[in-house]
Short mmCIF file of C-alpha atoms in Angstrom, two decimals:
data_model
loop_
_atom_site.label_atom_id
_atom_site.label_comp_id
_atom_site.label_asym_id
_atom_site.label_seq_id
_atom_site.Cartn_x
_atom_site.Cartn_y
_atom_site.Cartn_z
CA MET A 1 14.55 -51.66 -30.41
CA ARG A 2 15.91 -49.08 -32.81
CA LEU A 3 15.53 -45.48 -31.61
CA GLY A 4 13.86 -44.20 -34.81
CA PHE A 5 11.23 -46.93 -34.76
CA ARG A 6 10.68 -46.43 -31.04
CA LYS A 7 10.11 -42.70 -31.51
CA GLY A 8 7.71 -43.35 -34.35
CA LEU A 9 5.78 -45.86 -32.29
CA VAL A 10 5.46 -43.51 -29.31
CA ALA A 11 4.31 -40.69 -31.59
CA ALA A 12 1.75 -43.01 -33.18
CA PHE A 13 0.41 -44.02 -29.75
CA LEU A 14 0.13 -40.40 -28.71
CA GLY A 15 -1.62 -39.57 -31.94
CA ILE A 16 -4.19 -42.29 -31.31
CA GLY A 17 -4.74 -40.91 -27.83
CA LEU A 18 -5.18 -37.40 -29.18
CA ILE A 19 -7.78 -38.52 -31.70
CA GLY A 20 -9.71 -41.06 -29.72
CA GLY A 21 -8.88 -40.27 -26.09
CA ILE A 22 -7.54 -43.81 -25.59
CA LEU A 23 -4.25 -42.97 -23.92
CA TYR A 24 -5.44 -39.88 -22.11
CA HIS A 25 -8.26 -41.44 -20.15
CA SER A 26 -8.95 -39.55 -16.92
CA VAL A 27 -10.42 -41.21 -13.86
CA ASP A 28 -12.55 -39.01 -11.61
CA GLU A 29 -12.08 -41.23 -8.57
CA ARG A 30 -9.18 -43.42 -7.48
CA THR A 31 -11.28 -46.56 -7.65
CA ILE A 32 -8.86 -48.75 -9.61
CA ASN A 33 -6.09 -48.79 -7.03
CA ASN A 34 -6.24 -46.83 -3.81
CA ASP A 35 -2.60 -47.42 -2.95
CA VAL A 36 -0.07 -44.62 -3.08
CA SER A 37 1.63 -44.33 -6.47
CA ASP A 38 4.92 -46.16 -6.82
CA LEU A 39 7.84 -43.72 -7.15
CA ASN A 40 9.72 -46.43 -9.04
CA ARG A 41 7.15 -46.37 -11.83
CA ASP A 42 8.70 -45.99 -15.26
CA LEU A 43 7.22 -42.54 -15.88
CA LEU A 44 5.63 -40.32 -13.24
CA ARG A 45 2.93 -37.79 -14.11
CA ILE A 46 3.58 -34.93 -11.71
CA ALA A 47 0.95 -32.24 -11.15
CA HIS A 48 2.64 -28.83 -11.18
CA ARG A 49 1.37 -26.81 -8.20
CA GLY A 50 -1.48 -29.30 -8.27
CA ALA A 51 -3.46 -29.71 -11.47
CA SER A 52 -3.03 -25.97 -11.98
CA GLY A 53 -4.31 -26.10 -15.54
CA TYR A 54 -7.75 -26.84 -14.10
CA ALA A 55 -7.78 -25.04 -10.75
CA PRO A 56 -5.89 -22.19 -9.02
CA GLU A 57 -2.30 -23.21 -8.34
CA ASN A 58 -1.19 -24.36 -4.91
CA THR A 59 -4.73 -24.57 -3.54
CA MET A 60 -6.58 -27.54 -2.13
CA ALA A 61 -8.82 -27.41 -5.22
CA ALA A 62 -5.80 -27.96 -7.47
CA PHE A 63 -4.50 -30.76 -5.27
CA GLU A 64 -7.92 -32.46 -5.17
CA LYS A 65 -8.13 -32.27 -8.95
CA ALA A 66 -4.68 -33.81 -9.32
CA TYR A 67 -5.65 -36.60 -6.96
CA HIS A 68 -8.91 -37.39 -8.73
CA ILE A 69 -7.40 -37.46 -12.24
CA ARG A 70 -4.84 -39.93 -10.89
CA ALA A 71 -1.68 -37.90 -11.11
CA ASP A 72 1.23 -39.91 -9.73
CA MET A 73 2.58 -37.04 -7.64
CA ILE A 74 1.68 -33.50 -6.58
CA GLU A 75 4.32 -30.77 -6.79
CA LEU A 76 3.90 -27.76 -4.50
CA ASP A 77 5.83 -24.80 -3.08
CA VAL A 78 6.39 -23.91 0.57
CA GLN A 79 7.73 -20.85 2.33
CA LEU A 80 7.43 -19.24 5.73
CA SER A 81 4.84 -16.76 6.93
CA LYS A 82 5.78 -13.90 9.26
CA ASP A 83 5.02 -16.10 12.26
CA GLY A 84 7.05 -19.01 10.94
CA GLN A 85 4.29 -21.21 9.53
CA LEU A 86 4.88 -23.35 6.43
CA VAL A 87 2.45 -22.00 3.83
CA VAL A 88 1.87 -23.29 0.31
CA ILE A 89 2.40 -20.52 -2.23
CA HIS A 90 4.88 -19.96 -5.05
CA ASP A 91 5.54 -16.22 -5.23
CA SER A 92 7.17 -14.16 -2.51
CA LEU A 93 4.25 -11.74 -2.94
CA VAL A 94 0.58 -12.66 -2.60
CA ASN A 95 -0.44 -10.20 -5.33
CA ARG A 96 -0.66 -12.53 -8.34
CA THR A 97 -2.57 -15.44 -6.80
CA SER A 98 -4.78 -13.88 -4.15
CA SER A 99 -7.00 -10.93 -3.31
CA GLY A 100 -4.27 -9.36 -1.20
CA LYS A 101 -1.07 -7.40 -1.68
CA GLY A 102 2.26 -7.67 0.05
CA GLY A 103 4.98 -10.12 0.97
CA VAL A 104 4.22 -13.60 2.26
CA HIS A 105 6.95 -13.17 4.86
CA LYS A 106 5.40 -9.95 6.14
CA MET A 107 2.00 -11.52 6.83
CA THR A 108 0.96 -13.83 9.63
CA LEU A 109 -0.84 -17.07 8.93
CA ASN A 110 -4.06 -15.52 10.16
CA GLN A 111 -3.67 -12.65 7.69
CA LEU A 112 -2.88 -15.03 4.84
CA ARG A 113 -5.90 -17.18 5.70
CA LYS A 114 -8.21 -14.21 5.16
CA LEU A 115 -7.20 -13.86 1.49
CA ASP A 116 -9.16 -15.29 -1.43
CA ALA A 117 -6.76 -17.48 -3.41
CA GLY A 118 -9.23 -18.69 -6.02
CA SER A 119 -11.20 -15.85 -7.63
CA TRP A 120 -8.22 -14.61 -9.66
CA TYR A 121 -8.37 -17.90 -11.57
CA ASN A 122 -12.12 -18.28 -11.92
CA SER A 123 -15.11 -17.06 -9.92
CA ARG A 124 -16.20 -20.63 -9.19
CA PHE A 125 -13.09 -21.02 -7.04
CA ARG A 126 -13.98 -18.04 -4.87
CA GLY A 127 -13.17 -18.77 -1.25
CA GLN A 128 -10.13 -20.98 -1.84
CA LYS A 129 -7.50 -20.24 0.80
CA ILE A 130 -3.72 -20.30 0.89
CA PRO A 131 -3.18 -23.68 2.54
CA THR A 132 -0.55 -24.62 5.07
CA LEU A 133 1.65 -27.60 4.39
CA GLU A 134 0.01 -29.21 7.39
CA ASP A 135 -3.37 -28.89 5.61
CA VAL A 136 -1.91 -30.75 2.65
CA LEU A 137 -0.31 -33.49 4.75
CA GLN A 138 -3.52 -33.99 6.72
CA ARG A 139 -5.47 -34.53 3.49
CA PHE A 140 -2.95 -36.21 1.21
CA GLY A 141 -0.07 -37.47 3.34
CA GLY A 142 0.43 -41.15 2.58
CA LYS A 143 -2.26 -41.06 -0.14
CA ILE A 144 -0.30 -39.56 -3.03
CA PRO A 145 3.41 -38.72 -3.24
CA LEU A 146 4.39 -35.08 -2.78
CA LEU A 147 7.24 -33.17 -4.42
CA ILE A 148 7.79 -30.28 -2.00
CA GLU A 149 9.82 -27.30 -3.17
CA MET A 150 11.46 -25.17 -0.48
CA LYS A 151 11.51 -21.62 -1.79
CA SER A 152 14.94 -20.13 -1.32
CA SER A 153 15.26 -16.61 0.05
CA ALA A 154 16.66 -14.91 3.12
CA ALA A 155 13.11 -14.66 4.47
CA ASN A 156 12.90 -18.47 4.59
CA SER A 157 15.79 -18.90 6.99
CA GLY A 158 15.21 -22.00 9.09
CA ILE A 159 12.70 -23.54 6.69
CA GLU A 160 14.72 -26.76 6.48
CA ARG A 161 14.26 -27.70 10.13
CA LYS A 162 10.61 -26.69 10.22
CA LEU A 163 9.92 -28.81 7.14
CA ALA A 164 11.83 -31.78 8.51
CA GLU A 165 9.98 -31.62 11.83
CA LEU A 166 6.57 -31.42 10.16
CA ILE A 167 7.35 -34.38 7.90
CA GLN A 168 8.54 -36.35 10.91
CA LYS A 169 5.30 -35.56 12.72
CA TYR A 170 3.22 -36.98 9.88
CA ASP A 171 5.61 -39.85 9.28
CA GLN A 172 4.67 -41.15 12.72
CA GLN A 173 0.98 -40.98 11.82
CA SER A 174 1.24 -42.52 8.36
CA SER A 175 1.03 -46.22 7.50
CA ARG A 176 3.93 -45.73 5.05
CA GLU A 177 7.28 -44.10 5.71
CA MET A 178 7.45 -40.58 4.32
CA LYS A 179 10.64 -41.47 2.47
CA ASP A 180 8.36 -43.51 0.21
CA THR A 181 5.94 -40.65 -0.44
CA ILE A 182 7.83 -37.36 -0.20
CA ILE A 183 10.67 -35.77 -2.17
CA VAL A 184 12.07 -32.37 -1.17
CA GLN A 185 13.48 -30.12 -3.87
CA SER A 186 14.97 -26.64 -4.27
CA PHE A 187 17.19 -24.51 -6.49
CA ASN A 188 19.29 -23.81 -3.41
CA ILE A 189 21.87 -26.56 -2.97
CA LYS A 190 22.99 -25.35 0.45
CA SER A 191 19.41 -25.42 1.68
CA LEU A 192 19.02 -28.98 0.40
CA GLN A 193 22.26 -30.06 2.05
CA THR A 194 21.04 -28.57 5.34
CA PHE A 195 17.74 -30.43 5.04
CA HIS A 196 19.58 -33.65 4.13
CA LYS A 197 21.68 -33.45 7.29
CA ILE A 198 18.51 -33.14 9.37
CA SER A 199 16.47 -35.78 7.50
CA PRO A 200 18.84 -37.97 5.46
CA GLU A 201 16.06 -40.52 4.86
CA ILE A 202 13.99 -38.12 2.71
CA PRO A 203 14.94 -38.13 -1.00
CA ILE A 204 16.33 -34.91 -2.45
CA ALA A 205 15.81 -33.32 -5.87
CA VAL A 206 17.97 -30.47 -7.14
CA ILE A 207 16.25 -28.08 -9.56
CA VAL A 208 18.52 -26.98 -12.42
CA SER A 209 17.88 -24.41 -15.13
CA ARG A 210 21.37 -23.81 -16.55
CA SER A 211 23.58 -26.09 -18.63
CA ALA A 212 26.56 -25.36 -16.36
CA GLU A 213 24.74 -27.17 -13.56
CA ILE A 214 24.64 -30.49 -15.40
CA LYS A 215 28.27 -30.89 -16.34
CA GLU A 216 30.01 -34.06 -15.25
CA GLU A 217 31.85 -32.43 -12.36
CA GLN A 218 28.72 -30.79 -10.96
CA LEU A 219 26.69 -33.99 -11.24
CA ASN A 220 29.32 -35.94 -9.32
CA GLU A 221 29.09 -33.36 -6.52
CA LEU A 222 25.30 -33.69 -6.33
CA ALA A 223 24.98 -37.47 -6.60
CA PRO A 224 26.17 -38.30 -3.04
CA PHE A 225 23.11 -36.60 -1.46
CA ALA A 226 20.56 -36.13 -4.26
CA GLN A 227 18.44 -38.85 -5.82
CA TYR A 228 16.76 -36.66 -8.46
CA LEU A 229 17.46 -33.73 -10.76
CA THR A 230 14.50 -31.60 -11.80
CA VAL A 231 15.66 -30.20 -15.11
CA SER A 232 14.29 -27.33 -17.18
CA SER A 233 12.67 -28.60 -20.38
CA SER A 234 15.02 -26.44 -22.46
CA LEU A 235 18.00 -28.51 -21.30
CA VAL A 236 16.63 -32.01 -21.74
CA THR A 237 18.13 -34.26 -24.39
CA GLU A 238 18.62 -38.01 -24.46
CA GLU A 239 22.37 -37.54 -23.96
CA ILE A 240 21.90 -35.32 -20.91
CA VAL A 241 19.32 -37.63 -19.34
CA THR A 242 21.66 -40.59 -19.84
CA ARG A 243 24.56 -38.65 -18.33
CA ILE A 244 22.52 -37.81 -15.23
CA GLN A 245 21.13 -41.32 -14.83
CA ARG A 246 24.62 -42.82 -15.00
CA THR A 247 25.36 -41.08 -11.70
CA GLY A 248 22.41 -42.92 -10.13
CA MET A 249 20.07 -39.92 -10.11
CA LYS A 250 16.68 -39.88 -11.82
CA VAL A 251 15.40 -37.04 -14.00
CA PHE A 252 12.21 -34.98 -13.78
CA VAL A 253 11.51 -32.42 -16.50
CA TRP A 254 9.55 -29.18 -15.95
CA ASN A 255 7.23 -27.57 -16.95
CA ILE A 256 5.57 -29.29 -19.96
CA GLN A 257 2.27 -27.88 -21.24
CA ASN A 258 2.10 -28.97 -24.88
CA LEU A 259 0.88 -32.51 -25.53
CA LEU A 260 2.91 -32.68 -28.74
CA ASP A 261 6.16 -32.12 -26.80
CA ILE A 262 5.65 -35.20 -24.64
CA PRO A 263 7.00 -37.90 -27.04
CA SER A 264 10.44 -36.29 -27.15
CA TYR A 265 10.73 -36.34 -23.35
CA ILE A 266 9.51 -39.92 -23.13
CA ASN A 267 12.12 -40.92 -25.69
CA ALA A 268 14.82 -38.96 -23.89
CA GLY A 269 14.18 -41.34 -20.97
CA VAL A 270 13.00 -38.93 -18.26
CA ASN A 271 11.57 -40.46 -15.10
CA GLY A 272 8.89 -37.85 -14.52
CA ILE A 273 7.04 -35.10 -16.38
CA ILE A 274 5.93 -32.05 -14.38
CA THR A 275 2.93 -30.35 -15.95
CA ASP A 276 -0.13 -28.24 -15.17
CA TYR A 277 -2.11 -30.92 -17.03
CA PRO A 278 -0.98 -34.32 -15.69
CA ASP A 279 -3.74 -36.09 -17.60
CA ILE A 280 -2.15 -35.24 -20.97
CA VAL A 281 0.72 -37.57 -20.15
CA PRO A 282 -0.18 -41.08 -21.35
CA ILE A 283 -1.11 -43.41 -18.53
CA TYR A 284 -0.70 -46.60 -20.56
CA VAL A 285 2.80 -46.02 -21.89
CA TYR A 286 4.70 -46.47 -18.65
CA GLU A 287 7.06 -49.12 -19.95
CA ARG A 288 9.69 -47.91 -22.40
CA LEU A 289 8.95 -49.00 -25.95
#
């Protein structure tokens, strides 16, 4: 199919969905198919820090929302508390997304648990807590795929082994192998290589935000251990996506918020769209037009 016609057709479909809600149908409960989403699906709708457009980021409320609107995957961030626990929070400070102040790495899990992680977003989320990764795996492990970002800083030294051990623990309890439901990503290539040596069966995604990171030479260095590249939206073109996919890696794009931007990324051939609003990505246009 010619590219111009294909683009026009996708745009027309999205326009219909925008007007009539046809393509953007949200399902409040996973009643159609209770199986875990297929990571080989043509286009994955990935909930950025949960459905963080509807609930406070990286909280169980945001993850529940993502699950109930049938996102294909939940993206979340993990780092270490002072006492070495894997906690789900993006910033190195708790200031922006909680009632507290100070560094995540300077607070114990017990101290972090006492913070309100919901009121900053909306008063109806008062009482939401900073979850541990174990909380998330207990609730969602094996039920919806997870894209887990290891935050890279000196304070997170040893996070790779702790993450690998926790995944292994829940892999033994799950009816599906975690390699089918978890991807680990980071900006830090050395950290990813360390994790890969410990758990080579878990797929790896490298986050890139600079054009220098997606040159041919760099891609060939990443392809032997990484299965995905999570690419900043500002870098994504059809040519770049094709170049990456030729190495055998798939492409996720982050962080898309505008519905009208979606057709260009679909036509560029990305394999997943990371967004605060996973329900704005069409659920009926999974096959390439």
